[in-house]
Amino acid sequence: MIGFARNVRLWFAPQEIRQEGDTPDYRFSLANERTFLAWLRTALALIGGGFAVDQFLPDLRWAWRVGLALALLGAGVLCALRAVNHWVRCERAMRRGEDLPVSRFPALLSLAVAVVAVAMVVVVLVGWEG
Amino acid sequence: MNPRAAEDRDPGLQPERTRLAWRRTTLASTVAALLAVKTALHGGVSPGRVAVCAVSGGLWLAFLLVAHHRIRTLATTPRPQALAPRHATAGALLTVALAVCAVALVL
């Protein structure tokens, strides 16, 4: 978490990243950019899922509907913030010639999505009555 | 195609792939923005909902602007520089802002 706060500074500071190490092959930077964009699309899809739960399951109890929607929207926010943070970390690691950072975020996100999916199945089967 | 252009082109088409990745991302943000507008105007029109609708549209336009800027760079430069951190941050924060709009609409 402290590392995250330190990285937030780098999000806004292009010159600080470019001061470190050597510029890597431009193709590596572009690959990193595409990974970032893929994560951003995942975040947008989760946010779209939040809207979809709210719009397309109108017969659910209010608490369930809002709870599931908020879970998806929260996952979307985390995913977007983590996307830019991971992009900065990878960019810096490539400039310094270090190993790329590892992360348990993909595993946690998969678990969260699985939990929401199971909850949705249960809620749709059991909780139709408002 | 003249031989010089073929020489300048990256054989792995990396800039093109990155440009198309931005294009896909603008499509995803369009879908999310349309869902936001649908949600905002679903339960009847009120000033608050119209305002959230307008904010979502503005966020979408801002995202398109960031993407357009990068797409133009990628399309015109043979060896494009790395993405600027403030553009990456702008893309992520616009996404977060859209999620905040969504929370306001859902609650």
Coordinates of N, CA, C and O in Angstrom, one line a residue, chain A residues 8 10-15 17-18 26-31 33-34 36-38 40-41 43-45 47-52 54-56 58 62 65-67 69-70 73-74 76-78 80-81 83-84 87-88 91 95, chain B residues 8-11 13-15 17-18 20-22 24-25 28-29 32-33 35-40 42 63 70 74 78-89 91-93 95-96 98-103 105-107:
Chain A
V8 N 1.8 6.6 -7.1 CA 0.8 7.6 -7.5 C 1.5 8.9 -8.0 O 1.1 9.5 -9.0
L10 N 4.3 9.1 -9.6 CA 4.8 8.8 -10.9 C 3.8 8.9 -12.0 O 4.1 9.1 -13.1
W11 N 2.5 8.6 -11.6 CA 1.4 8.6 -12.6 C 1.4 10.0 -13.3 O 1.1 10.0 -14.5
F12 N 1.7 11.0 -12.6 CA 1.6 12.4 -13.2 C 3.0 13.0 -13.6 O 3.0 14.1 -14.0
A13 N 4.0 12.2 -13.5 CA 5.4 12.8 -13.6 C 6.2 12.1 -14.7 O 7.0 11.2 -14.4
P14 N 6.0 12.5 -16.0 CA 6.7 11.8 -17.1 C 8.2 11.9 -17.0 O 8.9 11.0 -17.2
Q15 N 8.6 13.1 -16.6 CA 10.1 13.4 -16.6 C 10.8 12.5 -15.6 O 11.9 12.1 -15.8
I17 N 10.1 9.4 -14.7 CA 10.3 8.1 -15.2 C 11.4 8.1 -16.2 O 12.3 7.3 -16.3
R18 N 11.4 9.2 -17.1 CA 12.4 9.2 -18.2 C 13.8 9.5 -17.7 O 14.8 9.3 -18.4
Y26 N 11.3 0.4 -28.2 CA 9.9 0.9 -28.2 C 8.8 -0.1 -28.3 O 7.7 0.1 -27.8
R27 N 9.2 -1.3 -28.8 CA 8.2 -2.4 -28.9 C 7.7 -2.9 -27.6 O 6.6 -3.3 -27.3
F28 N 8.7 -2.9 -26.6 CA 8.3 -3.3 -25.2 C 7.4 -2.3 -24.6 O 6.4 -2.7 -23.9
S29 N 7.7 -1.0 -24.8 CA 6.8 0.0 -24.2 C 5.4 -0.1 -24.8 O 4.4 0.0 -24.1
L30 N 5.3 -0.4 -26.2 CA 4.0 -0.5 -26.8 C 3.3 -1.8 -26.3 O 2.1 -1.7 -26.1
A31 N 4.0 -2.9 -26.0 CA 3.4 -4.1 -25.5 C 2.8 -3.8 -24.1 O 1.7 -4.2 -23.8
E33 N 1.9 -0.9 -23.1 CA 0.7 0.0 -23.3 C -0.5 -0.8 -23.6 O -1.6 -0.6 -23.1
R34 N -0.4 -1.9 -24.5 CA -1.5 -2.7 -24.9 C -2.1 -3.5 -23.7 O -3.3 -3.7 -23.5
F36 N -1.9 -2.5 -20.6 CA -2.6 -1.4 -19.8 C -4.0 -1.2 -20.4 O -5.0 -1.2 -19.7
L37 N -4.1 -1.1 -21.7 CA -5.4 -0.9 -22.3 C -6.3 -2.1 -22.2 O -7.5 -1.9 -22.0
A38 N -5.7 -3.3 -22.2 CA -6.6 -4.5 -22.0 C -7.2 -4.5 -20.6 O -8.4 -4.8 -20.4
L40 N -7.7 -1.8 -18.8 CA -8.7 -0.7 -18.8 C -10.0 -1.1 -19.4 O -11.1 -0.8 -18.9
R41 N -10.0 -2.0 -20.5 CA -11.2 -2.5 -21.0 C -11.9 -3.4 -20.0 O -13.1 -3.4 -20.0
A43 N -11.8 -3.1 -16.9 CA -12.4 -2.2 -15.9 C -13.7 -1.6 -16.5 O -14.8 -1.6 -15.8
L44 N -13.7 -1.2 -17.8 CA -14.9 -0.7 -18.4 C -16.0 -1.8 -18.5 O -17.2 -1.5 -18.3
A45 N -15.6 -3.0 -18.8 CA -16.5 -4.1 -18.8 C -17.2 -4.4 -17.5 O -18.4 -4.6 -17.4
I47 N -17.6 -2.1 -15.1 CA -18.5 -1.0 -14.9 C -19.8 -1.2 -15.7 O -20.9 -1.0 -15.2
G48 N -19.6 -1.6 -16.9 CA -20.8 -2.0 -17.8 C -21.7 -3.0 -17.1 O -22.9 -3.0 -17.1
G49 N -21.0 -4.0 -16.5 CA -21.7 -5.1 -15.8 C -22.5 -4.5 -14.6 O -23.6 -5.0 -14.3
G50 N -21.9 -3.6 -13.9 CA -22.6 -2.9 -12.8 C -23.9 -2.3 -13.3 O -25.0 -2.4 -12.7
F51 N -23.8 -1.5 -14.4 CA -25.0 -0.9 -15.0 C -26.0 -2.0 -15.4 O -27.2 -1.8 -15.2
A52 N -25.5 -3.1 -16.0 CA -26.4 -4.1 -16.5 C -27.2 -4.8 -15.3 O -28.4 -5.0 -15.5
D54 N -28.0 -3.4 -12.6 CA -29.0 -2.4 -12.1 C -30.2 -2.3 -13.1 O -31.3 -2.2 -12.7
Q55 N -29.9 -2.4 -14.4 CA -30.9 -2.2 -15.4 C -31.7 -3.4 -15.8 O -32.9 -3.3 -16.0
F56 N -31.0 -4.6 -15.8 CA -31.7 -5.7 -16.4 C -32.2 -6.8 -15.4 O -32.7 -7.8 -15.7
P58 N -34.5 -5.8 -12.7 CA -35.3 -4.9 -11.9 C -36.2 -5.5 -10.9 O -36.6 -4.9 -9.9
W62 N -34.1 -4.7 -3.6 CA -33.2 -3.5 -3.7 C -31.8 -3.8 -3.2 O -30.8 -3.5 -3.9
R65 N -29.8 -6.1 -5.5 CA -29.4 -5.4 -6.8 C -28.3 -4.4 -6.6 O -27.3 -4.4 -7.3
V66 N -28.5 -3.5 -5.6 CA -27.5 -2.5 -5.4 C -26.2 -3.1 -4.9 O -25.1 -2.7 -5.3
G67 N -26.3 -4.2 -4.1 CA -25.1 -4.8 -3.6 C -24.2 -5.4 -4.7 O -23.0 -5.1 -4.8
A69 N -24.4 -4.6 -7.9 CA -24.0 -3.6 -8.8 C -22.8 -2.9 -8.2 O -21.8 -2.6 -8.9
L70 N -22.8 -2.6 -6.9 CA -21.7 -1.9 -6.3 C -20.4 -2.7 -6.2 O -19.3 -2.2 -6.4
L73 N -19.0 -2.4 -9.7 CA -18.4 -1.1 -9.9 C -17.2 -0.9 -9.1 O -16.2 -0.3 -9.6
G74 N -17.2 -1.4 -7.9 CA -15.9 -1.3 -7.1 C -14.8 -2.1 -7.7 O -13.6 -1.6 -7.8
G76 N -14.4 -2.6 -10.8 CA -14.0 -1.8 -12.0 C -13.1 -0.7 -11.6 O -12.1 -0.4 -12.3
V77 N -13.4 0.0 -10.5 CA -12.5 1.1 -10.0 C -11.1 0.6 -9.7 O -10.1 1.1 -10.1
L78 N -11.1 -0.5 -8.9 CA -9.8 -1.1 -8.5 C -9.0 -1.5 -9.7 O -7.8 -1.3 -9.8
A80 N -9.1 -0.3 -12.8 CA -8.6 0.9 -13.5 C -7.4 1.5 -12.8 O -6.4 1.8 -13.5
L81 N -7.5 1.6 -11.5 CA -6.4 2.2 -10.7 C -5.2 1.3 -10.8 O -4.0 1.7 -11.0
A83 N -4.5 -0.8 -13.1 CA -4.0 -0.8 -14.5 C -2.9 0.2 -14.7 O -1.8 -0.1 -15.1
V84 N -3.2 1.4 -14.2 CA -2.2 2.5 -14.4 C -1.0 2.3 -13.5 O 0.2 2.5 -13.9
W87 N 1.1 -0.4 -15.0 CA 1.8 0.1 -16.2 C 3.1 0.9 -15.8 O 4.1 0.7 -16.4
V88 N 2.9 1.8 -14.8 CA 4.1 2.6 -14.3 C 5.2 1.7 -13.8 O 6.3 1.8 -14.1
E91 N 6.9 -0.1 -16.7 CA 7.7 0.8 -17.4 C 9.0 1.1 -16.7 O 10.1 1.1 -17.3
R95 N 13.0 0.2 -17.7 CA 14.0 1.2 -17.8 C 15.2 0.8 -17.0 O 16.4 1.0 -17.3
Chain B
D8 N 10.8 1.4 -43.1 CA 10.5 2.1 -41.9 C 9.4 1.3 -41.0 O 9.4 1.4 -39.8
R9 N 8.6 0.5 -41.7 CA 7.5 -0.2 -41.0 C 8.1 -1.2 -40.1 O 9.0 -2.0 -40.4
D10 N 7.5 -1.3 -38.9 CA 7.8 -2.3 -37.9 C 7.3 -3.7 -38.4 O 6.1 -3.8 -38.7
P11 N 8.1 -4.7 -38.6 CA 7.6 -6.0 -39.2 C 6.5 -6.6 -38.3 O 5.7 -7.4 -38.8
L13 N 4.3 -4.9 -36.8 CA 3.1 -4.0 -36.8 C 2.7 -3.6 -35.3 O 1.5 -3.5 -35.0
Q14 N 3.7 -3.4 -34.5 CA 3.4 -3.0 -33.1 C 2.6 -1.7 -33.0 O 1.6 -1.7 -32.3
P15 N 3.0 -0.6 -33.7 CA 2.2 0.6 -33.6 C 0.7 0.4 -34.0 O -0.2 0.9 -33.4
R17 N -1.0 -2.4 -33.9 CA -1.7 -3.2 -32.9 C -2.1 -2.3 -31.7 O -3.2 -2.4 -31.2
T18 N -1.2 -1.4 -31.4 CA -1.5 -0.6 -30.2 C -2.6 0.4 -30.6 O -3.5 0.7 -29.7
L20 N -5.0 -0.1 -32.7 CA -6.3 -0.8 -32.6 C -6.7 -1.1 -31.2 O -7.9 -1.2 -30.9
A21 N -5.7 -1.3 -30.3 CA -6.1 -1.6 -28.9 C -6.8 -0.3 -28.3 O -7.8 -0.4 -27.6
W22 N -6.3 0.9 -28.7 CA -6.9 2.1 -28.3 C -8.3 2.2 -28.9 O -9.3 2.6 -28.2
R24 N -10.3 -0.3 -29.7 CA -11.2 -1.2 -28.9 C -11.6 -0.6 -27.6 O -12.7 -0.7 -27.2
T25 N -10.6 0.1 -27.0 CA -10.9 0.7 -25.7 C -11.9 1.8 -25.8 O -12.8 1.9 -24.9
A28 N -15.3 0.1 -26.0 CA -15.7 -0.3 -24.6 C -16.2 0.9 -23.8 O -17.3 0.8 -23.1
S29 N -15.5 2.0 -23.9 CA -16.0 3.2 -23.2 C -17.3 3.7 -23.7 O -18.1 4.3 -23.0
A32 N -20.0 1.6 -22.2 CA -20.3 2.0 -20.8 C -21.0 3.3 -20.7 O -21.9 3.4 -19.9
A33 N -20.6 4.3 -21.6 CA -21.3 5.6 -21.5 C -22.7 5.5 -21.9 O -23.6 6.1 -21.3
L35 N -24.7 2.8 -21.6 CA -25.4 2.2 -20.5 C -25.6 3.2 -19.4 O -26.7 3.2 -18.7
A36 N -24.7 4.1 -19.2 CA -24.9 5.2 -18.2 C -26.0 6.1 -18.6 O -26.9 6.4 -17.7
V37 N -26.1 6.5 -19.8 CA -27.2 7.4 -20.3 C -28.5 6.6 -20.2 O -29.5 7.2 -19.7
K38 N -28.5 5.3 -20.5 CA -29.8 4.6 -20.4 C -30.3 4.5 -19.0 O -31.4 4.7 -18.7
T39 N -29.3 4.2 -18.1 CA -29.7 4.1 -16.7 C -30.2 5.5 -16.2 O -31.2 5.6 -15.4
A40 N -29.5 6.6 -16.6 CA -29.9 7.9 -16.1 C -31.3 8.3 -16.5 O -32.0 8.9 -15.7
H42 N -33.7 6.2 -17.5 CA -34.7 5.1 -17.4 C -35.9 5.5 -16.5 O -37.0 5.3 -16.9
F63 N -12.4 11.0 -22.9 CA -11.7 9.7 -23.2 C -11.4 9.6 -24.7 O -10.3 9.3 -25.1
R70 N -3.5 9.9 -28.9 CA -2.5 8.8 -28.9 C -2.6 8.1 -30.3 O -1.5 7.7 -30.9
L74 N 0.5 7.4 -32.9 CA 0.9 6.0 -33.3 C 0.8 5.9 -34.8 O 1.5 5.1 -35.4
P78 N 6.9 6.5 -37.1 CA 7.3 5.1 -37.3 C 7.8 4.4 -36.0 O 7.7 3.2 -35.9
R79 N 8.5 5.2 -35.1 CA 9.0 4.6 -33.9 C 8.4 5.4 -32.7 O 9.1 6.2 -32.1
P80 N 7.2 5.2 -32.4 CA 6.5 6.1 -31.4 C 7.2 5.9 -30.0 O 7.6 4.9 -29.6
Q81 N 7.2 7.1 -29.3 CA 7.6 7.1 -27.9 C 6.6 6.4 -27.0 O 5.5 6.2 -27.4
A82 N 7.1 6.0 -25.8 CA 6.2 5.4 -24.9 C 5.1 6.3 -24.5 O 5.2 7.5 -24.6
L83 N 3.9 5.7 -24.1 CA 2.8 6.5 -23.7 C 3.2 7.4 -22.5 O 3.9 7.0 -21.6
A84 N 2.7 8.7 -22.5 CA 3.0 9.6 -21.4 C 2.2 9.2 -20.2 O 1.0 8.9 -20.3
P85 N 2.8 9.2 -19.0 CA 2.1 8.8 -17.8 C 0.8 9.6 -17.6 O -0.2 9.0 -17.1
R86 N 0.8 10.9 -17.9 CA -0.4 11.6 -17.6 C -1.5 11.2 -18.5 O -2.7 11.2 -18.2
H87 N -1.2 10.7 -19.7 CA -2.3 10.2 -20.6 C -2.9 8.8 -20.0 O -4.1 8.6 -20.0
A88 N -1.9 8.0 -19.6 CA -2.4 6.7 -19.0 C -3.3 7.0 -17.7 O -4.3 6.5 -17.5
T89 N -2.8 8.0 -16.9 CA -3.5 8.4 -15.7 C -4.9 8.9 -16.1 O -5.9 8.6 -15.4
G91 N -6.7 8.3 -18.7 CA -7.6 7.2 -19.1 C -8.1 6.5 -17.9 O -9.4 6.3 -17.9
A92 N -7.3 6.2 -17.0 CA -7.7 5.4 -15.8 C -8.7 6.3 -15.0 O -9.7 5.8 -14.5
L93 N -8.4 7.6 -14.8 CA -9.2 8.4 -13.9 C -10.5 8.7 -14.5 O -11.6 8.8 -13.8
T95 N -12.1 6.6 -16.4 CA -12.9 5.3 -16.1 C -13.4 5.3 -14.7 O -14.6 5.0 -14.5
V96 N -12.5 5.7 -13.7 CA -13.0 5.8 -12.3 C -14.1 6.8 -12.2 O -15.1 6.5 -11.5
L98 N -16.4 7.6 -14.4 CA -17.6 7.0 -14.9 C -18.2 6.0 -13.9 O -19.4 6.0 -13.7
A99 N -17.3 5.3 -13.2 CA -17.8 4.4 -12.1 C -18.5 5.2 -11.0 O -19.5 4.7 -10.5
V100 N -17.9 6.4 -10.7 CA -18.5 7.2 -9.7 C -19.9 7.7 -10.1 O -20.9 7.6 -9.3
C101 N -20.1 8.0 -11.4 CA -21.4 8.4 -12.0 C -22.3 7.2 -11.8 O -23.5 7.3 -11.4
A102 N -21.8 6.0 -12.1 CA -22.6 4.8 -12.0 C -23.1 4.6 -10.5 O -24.3 4.3 -10.3
V103 N -22.2 4.8 -9.6 CA -22.6 4.6 -8.2 C -23.7 5.6 -7.8 O -24.7 5.3 -7.2
L105 N -25.9 6.8 -9.8 CA -27.2 6.4 -10.5 C -27.8 5.2 -9.8 O -29.0 5.1 -9.7
V106 N -27.0 4.3 -9.3 CA -27.5 3.0 -8.8 C -28.1 3.2 -7.4 O -29.1 2.6 -7.1
L107 N -27.5 4.1 -6.6 CA -28.0 4.3 -5.3 C -29.3 5.1 -5.2 O -29.5 5.9 -6.1

